[in-house]
XYZ file of C-alpha atoms in Angstrom:
660
model
C -122.074 37.685 83.930
C -119.839 35.899 81.441
C -116.100 36.077 81.964
C -115.581 38.023 78.696
C -118.222 40.574 79.706
C -116.686 40.911 83.163
C -113.276 41.530 81.615
C -114.724 44.093 79.205
C -116.560 45.789 82.074
C -113.400 46.172 84.149
C -111.387 47.324 81.148
C -114.022 49.947 80.386
C -114.040 51.100 84.008
C -110.263 51.306 83.942
C -110.264 53.396 80.780
C -112.937 55.685 82.214
C -110.948 56.011 85.462
C -107.711 56.893 83.657
C -109.551 59.340 81.414
C -111.345 60.992 84.308
C -108.099 61.349 86.304
C -106.069 62.763 83.467
C -108.589 64.880 81.563
C -108.090 68.609 81.323
C -110.274 70.753 83.530
C -110.649 74.375 84.520
C -109.893 75.306 88.099
C -110.899 78.676 89.527
C -108.705 79.578 92.482
C -109.746 83.237 92.674
C -112.515 84.987 90.716
C -113.508 88.578 91.302
C -111.656 88.356 94.585
C -113.610 85.330 95.817
C -111.232 82.561 96.855
C -111.576 78.901 95.985
C -109.302 76.026 96.904
C -106.385 78.126 98.190
C -104.592 78.990 101.410
C -104.031 82.681 102.159
C -102.190 84.812 104.696
C -102.095 88.605 104.850
C -104.909 89.004 102.300
C -108.373 90.401 102.965
C -111.344 91.829 101.106
C -111.064 95.531 100.393
C -114.135 97.821 100.024
C -114.237 97.104 96.292
C -114.594 93.391 96.988
C -111.201 92.231 95.785
C -108.431 90.449 97.636
C -106.148 93.109 98.981
C -102.789 93.306 100.741
C -101.013 96.296 102.252
C -98.077 94.306 103.628
C -96.673 90.801 103.469
C -98.998 88.263 101.882
C -99.122 84.659 100.735
C -101.509 82.653 98.549
C -101.089 79.004 97.600
C -103.331 76.591 95.730
C -104.066 73.308 97.458
C -103.368 71.269 94.357
C -100.992 71.079 91.401
C -101.437 71.571 87.662
C -99.654 69.350 85.172
C -99.842 68.012 81.629
C -99.155 69.304 78.126
C -102.105 71.643 77.690
C -101.974 74.238 80.436
C -103.272 77.780 80.524
C -103.042 79.984 83.610
C -104.512 83.481 83.804
C -103.735 85.811 86.689
C -105.221 89.304 86.950
C -103.961 91.735 89.572
C -102.966 95.322 90.289
C -99.938 96.938 91.902
C -101.390 99.915 93.729
C -98.372 101.562 95.307
C -94.807 102.591 94.585
C -92.868 99.921 96.458
C -93.996 96.356 95.865
C -92.469 92.969 95.427
C -94.458 90.036 94.132
C -93.455 86.542 93.143
C -95.848 84.688 90.854
C -95.011 80.999 90.967
C -96.927 78.866 88.498
C -95.916 75.386 87.369
C -93.036 75.900 89.831
C -91.431 78.560 87.639
C -91.387 82.025 89.180
C -91.949 85.425 87.634
C -90.540 87.979 90.059
C -91.628 91.609 89.846
C -89.859 94.343 91.784
C -90.984 97.930 92.177
C -88.887 99.026 95.112
C -85.895 101.343 95.151
C -84.464 99.251 97.994
C -84.477 95.982 96.035
C -81.851 95.704 93.339
C -81.187 92.708 91.143
C -77.883 92.109 89.386
C -79.186 94.107 86.419
C -80.607 97.058 88.316
C -83.745 98.206 90.122
C -87.387 97.687 89.106
C -86.558 94.540 87.193
C -88.565 91.485 86.253
C -86.853 88.115 86.198
C -87.890 84.544 85.547
C -86.462 81.466 87.269
C -87.424 77.852 87.739
C -86.821 74.242 86.732
C -87.879 75.013 83.149
C -85.563 78.067 82.963
C -81.896 76.908 82.680
C -80.525 80.392 83.441
C -82.115 83.426 85.050
C -83.985 85.451 82.415
C -84.105 89.230 82.866
C -87.189 90.764 81.288
C -86.582 94.471 81.764
C -88.327 97.040 83.898
C -91.848 96.610 85.233
C -92.687 99.970 83.700
C -92.117 98.547 80.229
C -95.191 96.333 80.641
C -97.347 97.587 83.490
C -99.001 100.984 83.921
C -99.200 102.351 87.471
C -102.455 101.618 89.321
C -103.885 99.750 86.327
C -104.992 96.105 86.415
C -102.924 93.781 84.259
C -103.190 90.166 83.211
C -100.451 87.566 83.116
C -101.051 84.532 80.918
C -98.842 81.457 81.244
C -99.208 78.607 78.788
C -97.516 75.313 78.077
C -98.288 73.413 74.874
C -96.209 71.090 72.734
C -93.213 71.499 75.067
C -93.307 75.282 74.612
C -93.533 77.602 77.646
C -94.826 81.144 77.131
C -95.471 84.174 79.333
C -97.552 87.194 78.319
C -98.402 90.445 80.085
C -101.466 92.247 78.713
C -101.135 90.322 75.472
C -97.449 91.164 75.020
C -95.227 88.103 74.847
C -92.293 88.378 77.267
C -90.928 84.821 77.143
C -91.276 81.947 74.695
C -88.927 78.963 74.778
C -88.941 75.205 74.442
C -88.859 73.679 77.930
C -86.435 70.830 78.587
C -88.176 70.159 81.890
C -91.960 69.932 81.797
C -93.407 72.858 83.786
C -95.853 71.557 86.367
C -96.803 72.233 89.943
C -98.724 74.523 92.256
C -99.800 78.122 91.807
C -98.479 80.438 94.504
C -98.262 84.207 94.929
C -96.405 85.965 97.713
C -94.774 89.317 98.266
C -95.241 92.642 99.974
C -96.931 95.930 99.184
C -100.259 97.365 98.059
C -101.596 94.662 95.776
C -105.071 93.646 94.577
C -105.728 90.137 93.268
C -108.784 89.664 91.037
C -108.577 86.356 89.184
C -106.473 83.189 89.180
C -107.859 80.634 86.742
C -106.083 77.491 85.560
C -106.754 74.972 82.847
C -104.955 71.637 82.922
C -104.801 68.310 84.677
C -105.204 68.653 88.424
C -103.824 66.567 91.272
C -103.840 67.139 95.035
C -100.465 68.314 96.289
C -99.946 65.183 98.372
C -100.444 63.051 95.239
C -98.266 65.176 92.978
C -95.272 66.289 95.030
C -93.451 63.144 96.061
C -89.826 62.281 96.748
C -89.191 60.689 93.345
C -90.678 63.553 91.330
C -89.021 66.328 93.332
C -85.549 64.761 93.401
C -85.566 63.771 89.725
C -86.714 67.214 88.611
C -84.199 69.050 90.810
C -81.375 66.775 89.648
C -82.357 67.246 86.009
C -82.469 71.023 86.425
C -78.931 71.078 87.823
C -77.640 68.762 85.085
C -79.145 70.801 82.223
C -77.663 74.046 83.524
C -74.340 72.313 84.243
C -73.894 71.689 80.519
C -74.281 75.426 79.909
C -71.787 76.558 82.564
C -69.140 73.821 82.607
C -66.670 75.851 80.506
C -67.201 79.163 82.309
C -63.651 80.429 83.046
C -64.896 82.143 86.204
C -65.794 78.865 87.908
C -63.284 77.815 90.589
C -61.241 74.718 89.741
C -59.911 73.493 93.098
C -62.694 74.677 95.392
C -65.773 72.522 95.747
C -68.972 73.800 94.151
C -72.071 72.132 92.702
C -72.274 71.402 88.965
C -74.622 74.400 88.602
C -77.204 76.657 90.221
C -77.099 78.109 93.751
C -75.422 76.810 96.872
C -74.797 78.206 100.312
C -74.068 76.622 103.717
C -72.099 73.388 104.054
C -74.199 70.949 106.085
C -74.139 67.593 107.814
C -70.436 66.792 107.500
C -69.816 63.092 108.157
C -67.023 60.542 107.923
C -68.514 57.155 107.113
C -66.993 53.968 105.720
C -63.924 55.588 104.188
C -65.569 58.724 102.797
C -66.045 62.281 103.967
C -69.595 63.323 103.117
C -70.377 66.963 102.415
C -73.988 68.070 102.237
C -74.847 71.645 101.325
C -77.741 74.022 100.799
C -78.716 73.728 97.128
C -81.134 75.903 95.179
C -81.665 73.814 92.036
C -83.791 76.341 90.131
C -81.829 79.611 90.167
C -78.409 81.126 90.772
C -79.501 83.318 93.672
C -81.232 82.692 96.982
C -85.001 82.844 96.794
C -87.869 81.354 98.758
C -89.103 79.776 95.537
C -85.668 78.397 94.658
C -86.788 75.499 96.886
C -83.771 74.692 99.036
C -82.666 71.062 98.951
C -79.545 69.367 100.348
C -76.910 68.660 97.721
C -74.381 65.915 98.398
C -70.795 64.986 97.543
C -68.118 62.702 98.945
C -64.336 62.562 99.111
C -61.680 60.208 100.407
C -59.238 63.022 101.221
C -61.227 66.314 101.415
C -59.459 67.396 98.213
C -60.933 65.480 95.276
C -64.724 65.345 95.310
C -67.390 63.234 93.658
C -70.880 64.621 93.113
C -73.674 62.396 94.423
C -77.446 62.585 93.888
C -79.343 65.274 95.761
C -80.002 63.959 99.259
C -82.877 65.869 100.880
C -85.967 67.465 99.389
C -88.799 69.614 100.821
C -91.856 67.534 101.733
C -94.574 69.836 100.397
C -97.311 67.372 101.295
C -96.329 67.787 104.972
C -96.238 71.575 104.872
C -92.493 71.817 104.341
C -91.149 74.337 101.807
C -87.417 74.441 102.520
C -84.780 72.183 104.090
C -82.598 74.653 105.973
C -79.177 73.940 107.435
C -78.254 71.286 109.958
C -75.725 68.687 111.020
C -74.884 65.026 110.787
C -74.012 62.481 113.448
C -73.040 58.824 113.757
C -75.335 57.083 116.250
C -74.292 54.428 118.764
C -75.312 51.718 116.304
C -72.825 53.092 113.757
C -75.469 54.471 111.403
C -75.537 58.108 110.217
C -78.420 60.473 110.826
C -79.009 63.992 109.507
C -80.787 66.758 111.414
C -82.009 69.913 109.701
C -84.402 72.823 110.078
C -87.747 72.240 108.399
C -89.303 75.499 107.197
C -92.947 75.911 106.187
C -95.842 78.204 106.970
C -95.595 77.302 110.662
C -92.949 77.574 113.348
C -89.575 76.056 112.395
C -89.085 72.426 113.362
C -86.072 70.135 113.658
C -86.438 67.127 111.385
C -84.209 64.120 110.778
C -83.384 61.843 107.851
C -81.966 58.321 107.671
C -79.932 56.643 104.896
C -81.341 53.776 102.859
C -77.967 52.508 101.605
C -74.341 52.317 102.755
C -73.195 54.870 100.168
C -75.661 57.397 101.625
C -77.078 58.099 98.166
C -80.701 57.524 99.117
C -82.428 58.995 102.165
C -85.794 58.894 103.862
C -87.422 61.368 106.210
C -87.489 60.028 109.758
C -90.880 58.536 110.703
C -90.692 60.371 114.059
C -90.553 63.834 112.461
C -90.751 66.453 113.764
C -87.994 65.544 116.224
C -88.050 68.925 118.015
C -90.689 71.638 117.928
C -91.011 74.986 119.663
C -93.083 73.255 122.355
C -89.922 71.701 123.819
C -89.092 75.073 125.411
C -92.132 75.099 127.694
C -93.662 78.341 126.460
C -90.433 80.097 125.493
C -90.683 81.363 121.905
C -87.423 81.632 119.962
C -87.159 83.664 116.781
C -84.967 82.480 113.888
C -84.631 79.103 115.607
C -82.570 76.979 113.236
C -79.403 75.102 112.238
C -78.888 72.132 114.609
C -75.330 70.948 115.319
C -74.615 67.738 117.251
C -71.666 66.668 119.402
C -70.872 64.162 122.133
C -69.466 64.780 125.609
C -69.157 62.364 128.513
C -71.248 59.709 126.799
C -74.115 62.128 126.188
C -75.226 63.535 122.834
C -76.011 67.243 122.691
C -77.514 69.525 120.089
C -77.109 73.285 119.802
C -79.445 75.477 117.756
C -79.180 79.196 117.024
C -81.791 81.896 117.532
C -82.806 84.742 119.815
C -85.709 85.786 122.027
C -88.033 88.407 120.591
C -86.181 91.704 120.695
C -83.198 90.001 122.334
C -79.622 89.170 121.485
C -78.313 86.182 119.564
C -78.175 83.020 121.645
C -77.255 79.351 121.570
C -79.879 76.868 122.789
C -78.818 73.415 124.011
C -80.629 70.062 124.069
C -79.692 66.600 125.350
C -80.671 63.315 123.701
C -82.722 60.936 125.846
C -82.425 57.800 123.713
C -79.809 56.191 121.418
C -82.049 56.673 118.372
C -81.827 60.456 118.940
C -85.570 60.883 118.538
C -86.268 62.106 122.084
C -84.666 65.237 123.507
C -84.921 67.647 126.392
C -84.141 71.347 126.460
C -81.346 71.898 128.980
C -80.701 75.631 128.725
C -79.046 78.596 127.050
C -75.279 78.230 127.438
C -74.395 81.574 125.901
C -75.877 84.872 124.705
C -73.971 87.649 122.996
C -74.127 90.521 120.544
C -76.143 90.417 117.339
C -79.856 89.913 116.865
C -79.541 86.311 115.730
C -76.878 83.652 115.560
C -76.980 81.232 112.662
C -75.234 77.883 112.255
C -73.702 77.585 115.748
C -70.925 75.002 116.146
C -69.829 73.996 119.659
C -66.991 71.494 119.914
C -63.990 70.469 121.967
C -60.591 71.449 120.580
C -57.546 70.351 122.548
C -58.455 71.161 126.178
C -60.893 73.979 125.359
C -64.345 74.398 123.881
C -64.856 76.535 120.790
C -68.108 78.243 119.851
C -68.423 79.449 116.245
C -71.497 81.355 115.070
C -72.648 83.452 112.096
C -74.415 86.663 113.231
C -75.613 87.922 109.800
C -72.188 89.511 109.344
C -68.631 88.293 109.855
C -68.374 84.825 111.378
C -67.125 84.986 114.969
C -65.748 82.589 117.543
C -65.165 82.215 121.257
C -62.574 79.973 122.878
C -63.351 79.003 126.465
C -64.729 76.294 128.719
C -68.081 74.539 128.907
C -69.790 73.750 132.205
C -72.335 71.076 131.317
C -73.831 70.868 134.807
C -74.642 74.571 134.836
C -75.205 74.648 131.048
C -72.873 77.594 130.775
C -70.154 78.468 128.271
C -67.371 80.566 129.834
C -65.535 82.581 127.144
C -61.848 83.431 127.373
C -60.996 84.768 123.911
C -63.139 86.283 121.159
C -62.210 86.767 117.512
C -63.311 86.762 113.880
C -63.062 83.561 111.849
C -62.606 85.292 108.498
C -61.766 88.984 108.047
C -62.889 89.275 104.438
C -65.921 91.418 103.565
C -69.218 90.567 105.252
C -70.805 87.450 103.750
C -67.725 86.596 101.671
C -67.200 83.682 104.077
C -70.201 82.528 106.071
C -71.998 79.700 107.873
C -69.018 77.372 108.440
C -69.492 73.802 109.578
C -66.904 71.639 111.310
C -65.995 67.973 111.254
C -63.613 65.811 113.242
C -61.373 63.917 110.821
C -60.519 60.259 111.123
C -57.177 61.284 112.688
C -58.926 63.415 115.329
C -58.167 66.813 113.785
C -60.979 69.351 113.585
C -61.712 70.664 110.068
C -63.775 73.707 109.106
C -65.544 74.377 105.794
C -67.408 77.599 104.991
C -69.648 79.019 102.302
C -68.001 81.482 99.893
C -70.359 84.066 98.394
C -70.131 87.206 96.295
C -70.491 85.699 92.819
C -72.484 87.420 90.106
C -76.110 86.668 89.482
C -77.140 85.419 86.044
C -74.202 83.064 85.411
C -76.191 79.876 85.998
C -74.187 79.152 89.151
C -73.225 80.921 92.368
C -71.517 79.829 95.555
C -68.544 77.682 96.509
C -67.173 75.942 99.582
C -63.923 77.080 101.177
C -60.792 74.999 101.251
C -60.790 72.717 104.304
C -59.123 74.459 107.246
C -57.455 72.593 110.098
C -58.179 74.222 113.460
C -55.933 74.590 116.490
C -55.457 76.944 119.442
C -52.250 78.873 120.057
C -50.610 79.697 123.386
C -52.711 82.850 123.788
C -55.996 81.015 123.314
C -56.530 82.231 119.753
C -58.054 80.128 116.986
C -55.570 79.170 114.263
C -56.724 78.062 110.801
C -54.436 76.460 108.252
C -55.198 74.814 104.906
C -55.085 71.044 105.267
C -51.828 69.416 104.194
C -53.627 67.148 101.720
C -54.019 70.147 99.391
C -50.332 69.885 98.492
C -51.180 67.003 96.139
C -52.713 69.606 93.797
C -49.398 71.396 93.313
C -47.522 71.366 89.994
C -45.122 73.591 88.015
C -43.285 75.078 90.983
C -41.578 78.465 90.684
C -39.634 80.333 93.375
C -37.967 83.683 94.021
C -35.729 84.762 96.907
C -34.459 87.956 98.542
C -36.666 90.552 96.868
C -36.710 94.137 98.101
C -39.848 96.166 97.471
C -39.813 99.934 97.643
C -43.154 101.661 97.424
C -45.860 100.968 94.879
C -43.611 100.143 91.901
C -43.910 96.437 92.725
C -42.348 93.196 91.569
C -44.096 91.240 88.839
C -44.435 87.531 89.542
C -44.771 85.418 86.426
C -48.239 83.956 86.829
C -50.205 83.687 83.624
C -53.473 82.329 84.951
C -55.326 82.808 88.267
C -55.223 79.197 89.454
C -52.306 79.024 91.859
C -51.013 78.752 95.409
C -48.410 81.169 96.786
C -46.414 81.188 100.014
C -44.647 84.444 100.761
C -42.185 84.939 103.638
C -41.181 88.391 104.822
C -38.008 89.381 106.660
C -38.904 90.216 110.246
C -37.882 93.859 110.221
C -40.964 95.870 110.998
C -42.997 94.999 107.918
C -46.247 96.920 108.189
C -47.863 95.638 105.044
C -47.794 93.639 101.821
C -49.772 94.379 98.683
C -50.883 92.365 95.656
C -52.060 93.881 92.415
C -53.585 92.385 89.256
C -55.974 93.356 86.484
C -59.677 92.801 86.995
C -62.109 91.726 84.279
C -62.359 95.326 83.050
C -58.557 95.601 82.788
C -58.443 97.927 85.775
C -55.801 97.394 88.482
C -57.228 95.654 91.557
C -55.179 95.770 94.732
C -55.169 93.789 97.950
C -53.336 95.269 100.930
C -52.587 93.291 104.093
C -51.671 95.178 107.265
C -51.806 94.127 110.941
C -54.907 96.224 111.615
C -56.481 96.584 108.167
C -57.235 94.659 104.990
C -58.047 96.360 101.718
C -59.776 94.804 98.707
C -59.977 97.292 95.864
C -61.338 100.423 97.502
C -62.957 98.561 100.396
C -61.080 98.796 103.700
C -61.816 96.320 106.486
C -60.709 96.632 110.095
C -58.939 93.525 111.413
C -60.695 92.411 114.601
C -58.718 91.916 116.754
C -55.622 93.408 115.081
C -52.452 91.378 114.810
C -49.990 91.997 117.613
C -47.038 91.453 115.265
C -45.936 92.561 111.813
C -46.800 90.669 108.638
C -44.499 87.643 108.491
C -46.088 85.137 106.094
C -48.893 85.150 103.555
C -50.290 81.873 102.246
C -52.536 82.728 99.306
C -54.807 80.583 97.133
C -56.151 82.151 93.935
C -58.791 80.056 92.180
C -60.200 81.964 89.195
C -62.636 84.153 91.156
C -61.927 82.994 94.719
C -59.105 84.282 96.909
C -58.340 82.727 100.300
C -55.482 84.051 102.431
C -53.883 82.654 105.589
C -51.653 85.270 107.210
C -49.017 84.742 109.902
C -49.541 81.011 110.064
C -53.335 81.165 109.997
C -53.803 83.683 112.793
C -55.584 85.984 110.321
C -57.696 84.623 107.451
C -59.601 86.397 104.704
C -61.733 85.349 101.744
C -62.865 87.418 98.784
C -64.558 86.855 95.419
C -62.946 88.892 92.636
C -63.353 88.698 88.867
C -59.842 88.990 87.357
C -58.785 89.387 83.762
C -58.292 85.966 82.217
C -56.203 87.334 79.331
C -53.873 89.848 80.985
C -53.621 88.855 84.641
C -50.363 90.751 85.336
C -49.952 89.735 89.002
C -47.436 91.672 91.092
C -46.408 92.271 94.696
C -45.758 95.708 96.164
C -45.134 97.487 99.442
C -47.934 99.826 100.565
C -45.672 101.425 103.154
C -41.889 101.755 103.182
C -39.327 99.144 102.199
C -40.050 95.424 102.494
C -37.702 92.485 102.049
C -39.250 89.209 100.959
C -36.999 86.279 101.772
C -38.864 83.732 99.643
C -41.806 83.370 97.293
C -43.017 79.916 96.266
C -45.692 79.573 93.604
C -47.413 76.439 92.346
C -49.968 76.040 89.637
C -52.895 74.088 91.087
C -54.617 71.152 89.434
C -58.374 70.864 89.205
C -60.126 68.655 91.750
C -62.508 67.265 89.128
């Protein structure tokens, strides 16, 4: 064959190959209840021949749809009175609730739309506005000419230009009496392992956060001197490291919504700081490896190996038992990461037949030249426990299960931290309620933690402060950071990280938490008052025009049983905070202090950051965090006595600068 003909032949083959790989095709995943190329759990054929669920169910296509000419039709029926279903197509999720026990920010029985192509959560009204009870309905999703549309039974419910191209798998999951008839897609098709790759997933997640960040950057409710992502959802701080002059903070990031959801694929966000005060956002670090059966990168810890290189450990979640995976950096700035080639590092098999429920959140520490890992969980029907493992090689890829050092109250313990502080060991855990701690001793030979004192890390409302993670600073001091929650849904962002707290133990074995001294560099515009007597609820107004300040209040030691703060909330209603040795009150909510203070109120160190309040009482013996939405126009902050006469010897107030 002549050279020109050979060249033409290969060019023609190349064109045909490209055309065949990228041409639009129809894919039938389910038709009349018959399944095609999908994975299912909790679904079966009912007597009428359709796919049916009467409980939890899951359906996922084995490939992805992409391109600029996509049409997806889904026909199903909600057959009961209490269902929840999430319809994820092109990686955007239409969530339907019909359950009196499930309430979104905008009420019960709502529909909402989230995803990379949806910059802010879209609320679509009640299910009853579109769907008749026990009647099949059809959802049509289309994407053409950069326009994304949703229809239910021919009625358009969403139509917007998409800044991020919608593309990805089709997945349905939920709970209730549901029949699934048809799922038919038209578009370009790729196997999941060819479509979902590190580059695509990280770039899309990063772009989603950046687009929403432009919409929320001027929101006056966003904290200014607490760390939070540029936009979208965050929860637990993870993998704290000090490496080459920087403190690295990783955190649970949901890049596609402002609330936690299984389809708000959880990644690891990343930031760094030289002083734990001013932070710099870095590219998203970890992503879920869908091609390996991973859906979510749950919490975990970081560690510096013997060779001086960092390593991250986290909980890999998919439709299998949880596994402990690791990741390694590809550069000295820790901006680029790769999944460890030895993954999974730990599986349930390491326990020799012992099955652990809610097994997650590895934390690493070193003792006596050995590296240990603790992971939270509980036996089936049992109490929350800490499980311990010992590394068998310097690369930290081989481990052995050494035992259960401690078991206590609560059905599961999340994010356990076990570390040495002064001459004691401290165990901190999050039992799906207030974060708790034990101070005691650790017997490594017997693999037994011996508690001496038990307390609450933060006495704010449940979940207002949760899942803290600790780090040993360069100077040897132990620092704690926690997740602050309680923000409104629908803002385009939710979640913040607490101010760094320095930990110590007092003479009675109690955990003391104080804000790190480096925060003083944020102070400006100082104002002070001295020798103020408060009588009853009349109060003393403190001139603070905007809720972005630090206050230190000292009380004369004469039997002070309480201090109160009052300001206007966003609805111009008075909101009060009352601090007493055995009780805290936020608005109308009263919270028992556990254990109660053995002395009167002596000092209150308060940080007010737009919607976040953190308080350190009596030198950090009692701490409390709360999210509140104050009035930005008429703040009207004042101090009062909830009981009897109180003399305040000094009040110091500083306006606080932004950390950005």
